[in-house]
PDB file of N, CA and C in Angstrom:
ATOM      1  N   MET T  23       0.746  -1.282  -0.081  1.00  0.00           N
ATOM      2  CA  MET T  23       0.022  -0.179  -0.034  1.00  0.00           C
ATOM      3  C   MET T  23       1.175   1.104   0.168  1.00  0.00           C
ATOM      4  N   LYS T  24       0.600   2.113  -0.682  1.00  0.00           N
ATOM      5  CA  LYS T  24       1.226   3.152  -0.855  1.00  0.00           C
ATOM      6  C   LYS T  24       0.945   4.198   0.519  1.00  0.00           C
ATOM      7  N   LYS T  25       2.003   4.835   0.435  1.00  0.00           N
ATOM      8  CA  LYS T  25       2.861   5.628   2.202  1.00  0.00           C
ATOM      9  C   LYS T  25       1.755   6.941   2.367  1.00  0.00           C
ATOM     10  N   SER T  26       1.089   7.362   0.881  1.00  0.00           N
ATOM     11  CA  SER T  26       0.219   8.473   0.780  1.00  0.00           C
ATOM     12  C   SER T  26      -0.994   7.857   1.605  1.00  0.00           C
ATOM     13  N   VAL T  27      -1.585   6.626   1.073  1.00  0.00           N
ATOM     14  CA  VAL T  27      -3.176   6.402   1.172  1.00  0.00           C
ATOM     15  C   VAL T  27      -2.977   6.031   3.145  1.00  0.00           C
ATOM     16  N   LEU T  28      -1.958   5.397   3.712  1.00  0.00           N
ATOM     17  CA  LEU T  28      -1.707   5.255   4.938  1.00  0.00           C
ATOM     18  C   LEU T  28      -1.643   6.517   5.565  1.00  0.00           C
ATOM     19  N   PHE T  29      -0.958   7.643   5.340  1.00  0.00           N
ATOM     20  CA  PHE T  29      -1.050   8.639   5.767  1.00  0.00           C
ATOM     21  C   PHE T  29      -2.167   9.336   5.793  1.00  0.00           C
ATOM     22  N   SER T  30      -2.781   9.211   4.450  1.00  0.00           N
ATOM     23  CA  SER T  30      -4.084  10.235   5.246  1.00  0.00           C
ATOM     24  C   SER T  30      -5.391   8.966   5.765  1.00  0.00           C
ATOM     25  N   ALA T  31      -5.253   7.787   5.704  1.00  0.00           N
ATOM     26  CA  ALA T  31      -6.126   7.337   6.656  1.00  0.00           C
ATOM     27  C   ALA T  31      -5.668   7.400   7.994  1.00  0.00           C
ATOM     28  N   LEU T  32      -4.365   7.695   8.454  1.00  0.00           N
ATOM     29  CA  LEU T  32      -4.043   7.813   9.873  1.00  0.00           C
ATOM     30  C   LEU T  32      -4.502   9.251  10.324  1.00  0.00           C
ATOM     31  N   VAL T  33      -4.516  10.345   9.171  1.00  0.00           N
ATOM     32  CA  VAL T  33      -5.051  11.547   9.053  1.00  0.00           C
ATOM     33  C   VAL T  33      -6.822  11.351   9.660  1.00  0.00           C
ATOM     34  N   ALA T  34      -7.439  10.869   8.777  1.00  0.00           N
ATOM     35  CA  ALA T  34      -8.663  10.779   8.892  1.00  0.00           C
ATOM     36  C   ALA T  34      -9.060  10.223  10.151  1.00  0.00           C
ATOM     37  N   ILE T  35      -8.401   9.149  10.626  1.00  0.00           N
ATOM     38  CA  ILE T  35      -8.784   8.564  11.882  1.00  0.00           C
ATOM     39  C   ILE T  35      -8.460   9.348  13.421  1.00  0.00           C
ATOM     40  N   ALA T  36      -7.203  10.060  12.874  1.00  0.00           N
ATOM     41  CA  ALA T  36      -7.064  10.898  13.977  1.00  0.00           C
ATOM     42  C   ALA T  36      -7.397  12.269  14.383  1.00  0.00           C
ATOM     43  N   LEU T  37      -8.113  13.028  13.308  1.00  0.00           N
ATOM     44  CA  LEU T  37      -8.842  13.981  13.098  1.00  0.00           C
ATOM     45  C   LEU T  37     -10.397  13.555  13.238  1.00  0.00           C
ATOM     46  N   SER T  38     -11.076  12.380  13.501  1.00  0.00           N
ATOM     47  CA  SER T  38     -12.341  12.002  13.134  1.00  0.00           C
ATOM     48  C   SER T  38     -13.051  12.661  14.384  1.00  0.00           C
ATOM     49  N   PRO T  39     -14.216  13.238  14.248  1.00  0.00           N
ATOM     50  CA  PRO T  39     -15.165  13.624  15.483  1.00  0.00           C
ATOM     51  C   PRO T  39     -14.986  12.582  16.666  1.00  0.00           C
ATOM     52  N   ALA T  40     -14.762  11.428  16.650  1.00  0.00           N
ATOM     53  CA  ALA T  40     -14.837  10.379  17.483  1.00  0.00           C
ATOM     54  C   ALA T  40     -13.638  10.462  18.840  1.00  0.00           C
ATOM     55  N   ALA T  41     -12.474  10.788  18.185  1.00  0.00           N
ATOM     56  CA  ALA T  41     -11.684  10.901  18.379  1.00  0.00           C
ATOM     57  C   ALA T  41     -11.624  12.128  19.424  1.00  0.00           C
ATOM     58  N   PHE T  42     -12.270  13.219  18.981  1.00  0.00           N
ATOM     59  CA  PHE T  42     -12.046  14.196  19.998  1.00  0.00           C
ATOM     60  C   PHE T  42     -13.562  14.534  20.872  1.00  0.00           C
ATOM     61  N   ALA T  43     -14.276  13.225  20.814  1.00  0.00           N
ATOM     62  CA  ALA T  43     -15.865  13.423  21.576  1.00  0.00           C
ATOM     63  C   ALA T  43     -15.697  13.848  22.903  1.00  0.00           C
ATOM     64  N   GLY T  44     -16.501  14.768  23.439  1.00  0.00           N
ATOM     65  CA  GLY T  44     -16.884  14.956  25.206  1.00  0.00           C
ATOM     66  C   GLY T  44     -15.521  16.391  25.337  1.00  0.00           C
ATOM     67  N   ASN T  45     -14.997  17.105  24.276  1.00  0.00           N
ATOM     68  CA  ASN T  45     -13.843  18.194  24.616  1.00  0.00           C
ATOM     69  C   ASN T  45     -14.741  19.127  23.744  1.00  0.00           C
ATOM     70  N   ASP T  46     -13.749  20.540  23.753  1.00  0.00           N
ATOM     71  CA  ASP T  46     -14.075  21.566  22.900  1.00  0.00           C
ATOM     72  C   ASP T  46     -13.131  21.694  21.642  1.00  0.00           C
ATOM     73  N   ASN T  47     -12.244  20.674  21.735  1.00  0.00           N
ATOM     74  CA  ASN T  47     -11.717  20.839  20.213  1.00  0.00           C
ATOM     75  C   ASN T  47     -12.478  21.198  18.911  1.00  0.00           C
ATOM     76  N   LEU T  48     -11.662  21.921  18.054  1.00  0.00           N
ATOM     77  CA  LEU T  48     -12.202  22.047  16.760  1.00  0.00           C
ATOM     78  C   LEU T  48     -11.997  21.085  15.885  1.00  0.00           C
ATOM     79  N   THR T  49     -13.151  20.880  14.828  1.00  0.00           N
ATOM     80  CA  THR T  49     -12.784  19.860  13.973  1.00  0.00           C
ATOM     81  C   THR T  49     -11.934  20.373  12.680  1.00  0.00           C
ATOM     82  N   VAL T  50     -11.977  19.840  11.871  1.00  0.00           N
ATOM     83  CA  VAL T  50     -11.086  20.382  10.498  1.00  0.00           C
ATOM     84  C   VAL T  50     -12.233  21.167   9.639  1.00  0.00           C
ATOM     85  N   ASP T  51     -13.277  20.833   9.761  1.00  0.00           N
ATOM     86  CA  ASP T  51     -14.018  21.718   8.949  1.00  0.00           C
ATOM     87  C   ASP T  51     -14.292  23.154   9.515  1.00  0.00           C
ATOM     88  N   GLU T  52     -14.522  23.014  10.822  1.00  0.00           N
ATOM     89  CA  GLU T  52     -14.702  24.486  11.725  1.00  0.00           C
ATOM     90  C   GLU T  52     -13.178  25.320  11.423  1.00  0.00           C
ATOM     91  N   LEU T  53     -12.262  24.525  11.550  1.00  0.00           N
ATOM     92  CA  LEU T  53     -11.113  24.962  11.192  1.00  0.00           C
ATOM     93  C   LEU T  53     -10.866  25.620   9.958  1.00  0.00           C
ATOM     94  N   VAL T  54     -11.395  25.157   8.773  1.00  0.00           N
ATOM     95  CA  VAL T  54     -11.460  25.672   7.464  1.00  0.00           C
ATOM     96  C   VAL T  54     -12.149  26.911   7.478  1.00  0.00           C
ATOM     97  N   ASN T  55     -13.206  26.762   8.028  1.00  0.00           N
ATOM     98  CA  ASN T  55     -14.538  28.346   7.902  1.00  0.00           C
ATOM     99  C   ASN T  55     -13.740  29.400   9.144  1.00  0.00           C
ATOM    100  N   ILE T  56     -12.839  28.951   9.938  1.00  0.00           N
ATOM    101  CA  ILE T  56     -12.467  30.081  10.702  1.00  0.00           C
ATOM    102  C   ILE T  56     -11.118  30.723  10.231  1.00  0.00           C
ATOM    103  N   THR T  57     -10.352  29.999   9.559  1.00  0.00           N
ATOM    104  CA  THR T  57      -9.011  30.463   9.564  1.00  0.00           C
ATOM    105  C   THR T  57      -9.311  30.877   7.718  1.00  0.00           C
ATOM    106  N   GLY T  58     -10.197  30.584   7.220  1.00  0.00           N
ATOM    107  CA  GLY T  58     -10.283  30.408   5.348  1.00  0.00           C
ATOM    108  C   GLY T  58      -9.419  29.891   4.814  1.00  0.00           C
ATOM    109  N   MET T  59      -8.575  29.126   5.338  1.00  0.00           N
ATOM    110  CA  MET T  59      -7.355  28.205   4.452  1.00  0.00           C
ATOM    111  C   MET T  59      -8.106  27.193   4.110  1.00  0.00           C
ATOM    112  N   LYS T  60      -7.818  26.400   2.926  1.00  0.00           N
ATOM    113  CA  LYS T  60      -8.071  25.498   2.094  1.00  0.00           C
ATOM    114  C   LYS T  60      -7.951  24.138   3.007  1.00  0.00           C
ATOM    115  N   ARG T  61      -8.893  23.159   3.050  1.00  0.00           N
ATOM    116  CA  ARG T  61      -9.112  21.965   3.723  1.00  0.00           C
ATOM    117  C   ARG T  61      -7.905  21.174   3.970  1.00  0.00           C
ATOM    118  N   ASP T  62      -6.867  21.392   2.195  1.00  0.00           N
ATOM    119  CA  ASP T  62      -5.959  20.475   2.650  1.00  0.00           C
ATOM    120  C   ASP T  62      -4.405  21.289   3.429  1.00  0.00           C
ATOM    121  N   ALA T  63      -4.449  22.300   3.309  1.00  0.00           N
ATOM    122  CA  ALA T  63      -3.833  23.315   4.483  1.00  0.00           C
ATOM    123  C   ALA T  63      -3.828  22.969   5.901  1.00  0.00           C
ATOM    124  N   VAL T  64      -5.135  22.910   5.809  1.00  0.00           N
ATOM    125  CA  VAL T  64      -5.634  22.861   7.410  1.00  0.00           C
ATOM    126  C   VAL T  64      -5.135  21.265   8.073  1.00  0.00           C
ATOM    127  N   LEU T  65      -5.176  20.316   7.114  1.00  0.00           N
ATOM    128  CA  LEU T  65      -4.836  19.021   7.406  1.00  0.00           C
ATOM    129  C   LEU T  65      -3.174  18.867   7.462  1.00  0.00           C
ATOM    130  N   LEU T  66      -2.593  19.670   6.532  1.00  0.00           N
ATOM    131  CA  LEU T  66      -1.179  19.678   6.664  1.00  0.00           C
ATOM    132  C   LEU T  66      -0.358  20.052   8.036  1.00  0.00           C
ATOM    133  N   MET T  67      -1.199  21.461   8.531  1.00  0.00           N
ATOM    134  CA  MET T  67      -0.878  21.530   9.602  1.00  0.00           C
ATOM    135  C   MET T  67      -1.478  20.918  11.099  1.00  0.00           C
ATOM    136  N   VAL T  68      -2.530  20.454  10.896  1.00  0.00           N
ATOM    137  CA  VAL T  68      -2.941  19.716  12.225  1.00  0.00           C
ATOM    138  C   VAL T  68      -2.404  18.269  12.173  1.00  0.00           C
ATOM    139  N   GLY T  69      -2.125  17.559  11.089  1.00  0.00           N
ATOM    140  CA  GLY T  69      -1.505  16.428  10.993  1.00  0.00           C
ATOM    141  C   GLY T  69      -0.809  16.060  11.461  1.00  0.00           C
ATOM    142  N   PRO T  70      -0.213  14.542  11.585  1.00  0.00           N
ATOM    143  CA  PRO T  70       1.387  14.091  11.773  1.00  0.00           C
ATOM    144  C   PRO T  70       2.251  15.034  10.828  1.00  0.00           C
ATOM    145  N   LYS T  71       3.368  15.192  11.390  1.00  0.00           N
ATOM    146  CA  LYS T  71       4.381  15.294  10.730  1.00  0.00           C
ATOM    147  C   LYS T  71       5.250  14.570  10.296  1.00  0.00           C
ATOM    148  N   SER T  72       5.982  14.980   8.722  1.00  0.00           N
ATOM    149  CA  SER T  72       7.100  14.235   8.232  1.00  0.00           C
ATOM    150  C   SER T  72       8.138  14.701   7.752  1.00  0.00           C
ATOM    151  N   ASN T  73       9.380  13.861   7.462  1.00  0.00           N
ATOM    152  CA  ASN T  73      10.607  14.278   7.123  1.00  0.00           C
ATOM    153  C   ASN T  73      10.379  14.473   5.624  1.00  0.00           C
ATOM    154  N   ASN T  74       9.482  13.949   4.847  1.00  0.00           N
ATOM    155  CA  ASN T  74       9.640  13.873   3.613  1.00  0.00           C
ATOM    156  C   ASN T  74       9.804  15.455   2.928  1.00  0.00           C
ATOM    157  N   ILE T  75      10.912  15.550   2.095  1.00  0.00           N
ATOM    158  CA  ILE T  75      10.954  16.583   1.310  1.00  0.00           C
ATOM    159  C   ILE T  75       9.973  17.691   0.815  1.00  0.00           C
ATOM    160  N   LEU T  76       9.085  16.721   0.097  1.00  0.00           N
ATOM    161  CA  LEU T  76       7.818  17.612  -0.223  1.00  0.00           C
ATOM    162  C   LEU T  76       6.793  18.106   0.661  1.00  0.00           C
ATOM    163  N   TYR T  77       6.625  17.031   1.652  1.00  0.00           N
ATOM    164  CA  TYR T  77       5.711  17.858   3.028  1.00  0.00           C
ATOM    165  C   TYR T  77       6.513  19.079   3.845  1.00  0.00           C
ATOM    166  N   ARG T  78       7.687  18.931   4.115  1.00  0.00           N
ATOM    167  CA  ARG T  78       8.262  19.902   4.400  1.00  0.00           C
ATOM    168  C   ARG T  78       8.214  21.153   3.724  1.00  0.00           C
ATOM    169  N   THR T  79       8.448  21.070   2.407  1.00  0.00           N
ATOM    170  CA  THR T  79       8.524  22.518   1.417  1.00  0.00           C
ATOM    171  C   THR T  79       6.817  23.096   1.530  1.00  0.00           C
ATOM    172  N   ALA T  80       5.764  22.027   1.489  1.00  0.00           N
ATOM    173  CA  ALA T  80       4.712  22.537   1.626  1.00  0.00           C
ATOM    174  C   ALA T  80       4.161  22.845   2.986  1.00  0.00           C
ATOM    175  N   ASN T  81       4.846  22.454   4.025  1.00  0.00           N
ATOM    176  CA  ASN T  81       4.738  22.731   5.292  1.00  0.00           C
ATOM    177  C   ASN T  81       5.159  24.277   5.609  1.00  0.00           C
ATOM    178  N   ILE T  82       6.612  24.805   5.104  1.00  0.00           N
ATOM    179  CA  ILE T  82       7.084  25.637   5.542  1.00  0.00           C
ATOM    180  C   ILE T  82       6.218  26.794   4.288  1.00  0.00           C
ATOM    181  N   ARG T  83       5.570  26.345   3.389  1.00  0.00           N
ATOM    182  CA  ARG T  83       5.189  27.974   2.658  1.00  0.00           C
ATOM    183  C   ARG T  83       3.790  27.868   3.524  1.00  0.00           C
ATOM    184  N   THR T  84       2.925  26.832   3.838  1.00  0.00           N
ATOM    185  CA  THR T  84       1.650  26.926   4.496  1.00  0.00           C
ATOM    186  C   THR T  84       1.758  27.246   5.947  1.00  0.00           C
ATOM    187  N   GLU T  85       3.317  27.245   6.554  1.00  0.00           N
ATOM    188  CA  GLU T  85       3.211  27.625   8.054  1.00  0.00           C
ATOM    189  C   GLU T  85       2.674  29.119   8.469  1.00  0.00           C
ATOM    190  N   ARG T  86       2.999  30.024   7.514  1.00  0.00           N
ATOM    191  CA  ARG T  86       3.275  31.174   7.981  1.00  0.00           C
ATOM    192  C   ARG T  86       1.491  31.725   8.137  1.00  0.00           C
ATOM    193  N   GLN T  87       0.946  31.496   6.939  1.00  0.00           N
ATOM    194  CA  GLN T  87      -0.714  31.562   6.917  1.00  0.00           C
ATOM    195  C   GLN T  87      -1.145  30.967   7.819  1.00  0.00           C
ATOM    196  N   TRP T  88      -0.893  29.660   8.430  1.00  0.00           N
ATOM    197  CA  TRP T  88      -1.463  29.314   9.507  1.00  0.00           C
ATOM    198  C   TRP T  88      -1.359  30.044  10.838  1.00  0.00           C
ATOM    199  N   GLU T  89      -0.066  30.244  10.850  1.00  0.00           N
ATOM    200  CA  GLU T  89       0.329  31.258  12.381  1.00  0.00           C
ATOM    201  C   GLU T  89      -0.681  32.385  12.347  1.00  0.00           C
ATOM    202  N   ALA T  90      -0.778  33.067  11.068  1.00  0.00           N
ATOM    203  CA  ALA T  90      -1.430  34.200  11.075  1.00  0.00           C
ATOM    204  C   ALA T  90      -2.743  34.229  11.727  1.00  0.00           C
ATOM    205  N   ALA T  91      -3.662  33.175  10.955  1.00  0.00           N
ATOM    206  CA  ALA T  91      -4.841  33.036  11.031  1.00  0.00           C
ATOM    207  C   ALA T  91      -5.228  32.231  12.483  1.00  0.00           C
ATOM    208  N   VAL T  92      -4.101  31.435  12.771  1.00  0.00           N
ATOM    209  CA  VAL T  92      -4.497  31.436  14.739  1.00  0.00           C
ATOM    210  C   VAL T  92      -4.371  32.248  15.537  1.00  0.00           C
ATOM    211  N   GLU T  93      -3.384  33.422  15.327  1.00  0.00           N
ATOM    212  CA  GLU T  93      -3.347  34.702  15.894  1.00  0.00           C
ATOM    213  C   GLU T  93      -4.596  35.458  15.615  1.00  0.00           C
ATOM    214  N   LYS T  94      -4.710  35.502  14.589  1.00  0.00           N
ATOM    215  CA  LYS T  94      -6.221  36.644  14.236  1.00  0.00           C
ATOM    216  C   LYS T  94      -7.182  35.788  14.970  1.00  0.00           C
ATOM    217  N   HIS T  95      -7.235  34.787  14.849  1.00  0.00           N
ATOM    218  CA  HIS T  95      -8.760  34.210  15.561  1.00  0.00           C
ATOM    219  C   HIS T  95      -8.894  33.821  16.757  1.00  0.00           C
ATOM    220  N   GLY T  96      -7.252  34.086  17.683  1.00  0.00           N
ATOM    221  CA  GLY T  96      -7.329  33.638  19.244  1.00  0.00           C
ATOM    222  C   GLY T  96      -7.513  32.293  19.474  1.00  0.00           C
ATOM    223  N   LEU T  97      -6.850  31.369  18.382  1.00  0.00           N
ATOM    224  CA  LEU T  97      -7.435  29.650  18.824  1.00  0.00           C
ATOM    225  C   LEU T  97      -6.204  29.741  19.505  1.00  0.00           C
ATOM    226  N   LEU T  98      -6.445  28.569  20.491  1.00  0.00           N
ATOM    227  CA  LEU T  98      -5.140  27.827  21.323  1.00  0.00           C
ATOM    228  C   LEU T  98      -4.618  26.715  20.380  1.00  0.00           C
ATOM    229  N   VAL T  99      -3.286  26.444  20.328  1.00  0.00           N
ATOM    230  CA  VAL T  99      -2.872  25.240  19.168  1.00  0.00           C
ATOM    231  C   VAL T  99      -2.064  24.554  20.501  1.00  0.00           C
ATOM    232  N   GLN T 100      -2.321  23.390  20.499  1.00  0.00           N
ATOM    233  CA  GLN T 100      -1.318  22.116  21.429  1.00  0.00           C
ATOM    234  C   GLN T 100      -1.191  21.079  20.815  1.00  0.00           C
ATOM    235  N   ARG T 101      -0.110  20.676  21.018  1.00  0.00           N
ATOM    236  CA  ARG T 101       0.565  19.463  20.463  1.00  0.00           C
ATOM    237  C   ARG T 101       0.421  18.126  21.052  1.00  0.00           C
ATOM    238  N   VAL T 102       0.137  17.290  20.675  1.00  0.00           N
ATOM    239  CA  VAL T 102      -0.408  16.053  21.514  1.00  0.00           C
ATOM    240  C   VAL T 102      -0.069  14.939  20.554  1.00  0.00           C
ATOM    241  N   ARG T 103       0.134  13.776  20.964  1.00  0.00           N
ATOM    242  CA  ARG T 103       0.751  12.182  20.119  1.00  0.00           C
ATOM    243  C   ARG T 103      -0.861  11.593  20.087  1.00  0.00           C
ATOM    244  N   ASP T 104      -0.992  11.326  18.909  1.00  0.00           N
ATOM    245  CA  ASP T 104      -2.149  10.243  18.795  1.00  0.00           C
ATOM    246  C   ASP T 104      -1.687   9.063  19.286  1.00  0.00           C
ATOM    247  N   VAL T 105      -2.715   8.151  18.889  1.00  0.00           N
ATOM    248  CA  VAL T 105      -2.634   6.785  19.420  1.00  0.00           C
ATOM    249  C   VAL T 105      -1.489   5.903  18.765  1.00  0.00           C
ATOM    250  N   THR T 106      -0.889   6.351  17.676  1.00  0.00           N
ATOM    251  CA  THR T 106       0.436   5.861  16.841  1.00  0.00           C
ATOM    252  C   THR T 106       1.680   6.090  17.659  1.00  0.00           C
ATOM    253  N   GLY T 107       1.504   7.486  18.167  1.00  0.00           N
ATOM    254  CA  GLY T 107       2.384   7.797  18.969  1.00  0.00           C
ATOM    255  C   GLY T 107       3.068   9.142  17.865  1.00  0.00           C
ATOM    256  N   GLN T 108       2.708   9.206  16.782  1.00  0.00           N
ATOM    257  CA  GLN T 108       2.921  10.604  15.903  1.00  0.00           C
ATOM    258  C   GLN T 108       2.357  11.893  16.823  1.00  0.00           C
ATOM    259  N   GLU T 109       2.823  12.849  16.550  1.00  0.00           N
ATOM    260  CA  GLU T 109       2.720  14.301  17.075  1.00  0.00           C
ATOM    261  C   GLU T 109       1.520  14.705  16.429  1.00  0.00           C
ATOM    262  N   THR T 110       0.756  15.223  16.790  1.00  0.00           N
ATOM    263  CA  THR T 110      -0.484  16.219  15.889  1.00  0.00           C
ATOM    264  C   THR T 110      -0.818  17.406  16.594  1.00  0.00           C
ATOM    265  N   LEU T 111      -1.638  18.216  16.166  1.00  0.00           N
ATOM    266  CA  LEU T 111      -2.179  19.558  16.901  1.00  0.00           C
ATOM    267  C   LEU T 111      -3.534  19.555  17.131  1.00  0.00           C
ATOM    268  N   VAL T 112      -3.919  19.948  18.233  1.00  0.00           N
ATOM    269  CA  VAL T 112      -5.157  20.129  18.648  1.00  0.00           C
ATOM    270  C   VAL T 112      -5.487  21.648  18.815  1.00  0.00           C
ATOM    271  N   VAL T 113      -6.729  22.105  18.179  1.00  0.00           N
ATOM    272  CA  VAL T 113      -6.711  23.425  17.894  1.00  0.00           C
ATOM    273  C   VAL T 113      -8.570  23.636  18.807  1.00  0.00           C
ATOM    274  N   ARG T 114      -8.044  24.591  19.731  1.00  0.00           N
ATOM    275  CA  ARG T 114      -9.264  25.149  20.661  1.00  0.00           C
ATOM    276  C   ARG T 114      -9.419  26.673  20.466  1.00  0.00           C
ATOM    277  N   ARG T 115     -10.698  26.672  20.871  1.00  0.00           N
ATOM    278  CA  ARG T 115     -10.998  28.381  21.124  1.00  0.00           C
ATOM    279  C   ARG T 115     -10.846  28.697  22.594  1.00  0.00           C
ATOM    280  N   VAL T 116     -10.026  29.904  22.621  1.00  0.00           N
ATOM    281  CA  VAL T 116      -9.829  30.067  23.777  1.00  0.00           C
ATOM    282  C   VAL T 116     -10.960  30.955  24.246  1.00  0.00           C
ATOM    283  N   SER T 117     -10.724  30.495  25.433  1.00  0.00           N
ATOM    284  CA  SER T 117     -12.281  30.767  26.376  1.00  0.00           C
ATOM    285  C   SER T 117     -11.652  32.436  27.239  1.00  0.00           C
ATOM    286  N   ASP T 118     -12.652  32.723  27.498  1.00  0.00           N
ATOM    287  CA  ASP T 118     -12.124  33.886  28.378  1.00  0.00           C
ATOM    288  C   ASP T 118     -11.196  34.043  29.982  1.00  0.00           C
ATOM    289  N   GLU T 119     -11.446  32.835  30.391  1.00  0.00           N
ATOM    290  CA  GLU T 119     -10.800  32.228  31.244  1.00  0.00           C
ATOM    291  C   GLU T 119      -9.258  31.894  30.850  1.00  0.00           C
ATOM    292  N   GLN T 120      -9.267  31.297  29.809  1.00  0.00           N
ATOM    293  CA  GLN T 120      -7.577  30.695  29.335  1.00  0.00           C
ATOM    294  C   GLN T 120      -6.804  31.990  28.871  1.00  0.00           C
ATOM    295  N   ALA T 121      -7.695  32.890  28.265  1.00  0.00           N
ATOM    296  CA  ALA T 121      -7.215  34.041  27.923  1.00  0.00           C
ATOM    297  C   ALA T 121      -6.271  35.103  28.830  1.00  0.00           C
ATOM    298  N   ASP T 122      -7.024  34.869  29.957  1.00  0.00           N
ATOM    299  CA  ASP T 122      -6.627  35.590  31.206  1.00  0.00           C
ATOM    300  C   ASP T 122      -5.588  35.183  31.706  1.00  0.00           C
ATOM    301  N   ASP T 123      -5.703  33.538  31.616  1.00  0.00           N
ATOM    302  CA  ASP T 123      -4.192  32.741  32.062  1.00  0.00           C
ATOM    303  C   ASP T 123      -2.993  33.024  31.418  1.00  0.00           C
ATOM    304  N   GLN T 124      -3.388  32.922  30.083  1.00  0.00           N
ATOM    305  CA  GLN T 124      -2.356  33.576  29.210  1.00  0.00           C
ATOM    306  C   GLN T 124      -1.482  34.753  29.312  1.00  0.00           C
ATOM    307  N   ALA T 125      -2.394  35.784  29.722  1.00  0.00           N
ATOM    308  CA  ALA T 125      -1.879  36.997  29.456  1.00  0.00           C
ATOM    309  C   ALA T 125      -0.985  37.366  30.728  1.00  0.00           C
TER     310      ALA T 125
END
């Protein structure tokens, strides 16, 4: 099986609503609507990281746009490990209490 198919399946499982049930994490579709970025770009930012040169090139280009959108909309980004041990991002809206704690 191709690595890209496995990677896509892993991202889909890691970002499924069931994986984040019971908390206030944002879904990929919500992030697309909030940031105005394309779905592929959002998946690139919140999905598992890779050392593949094509991934890294796309990541560098997209990361600046992602950081500006996250800051503009006041989102909280946390790095977590998924069930396979790969590092991913979890994005939440910053509540008023969290904003006071960060200040």
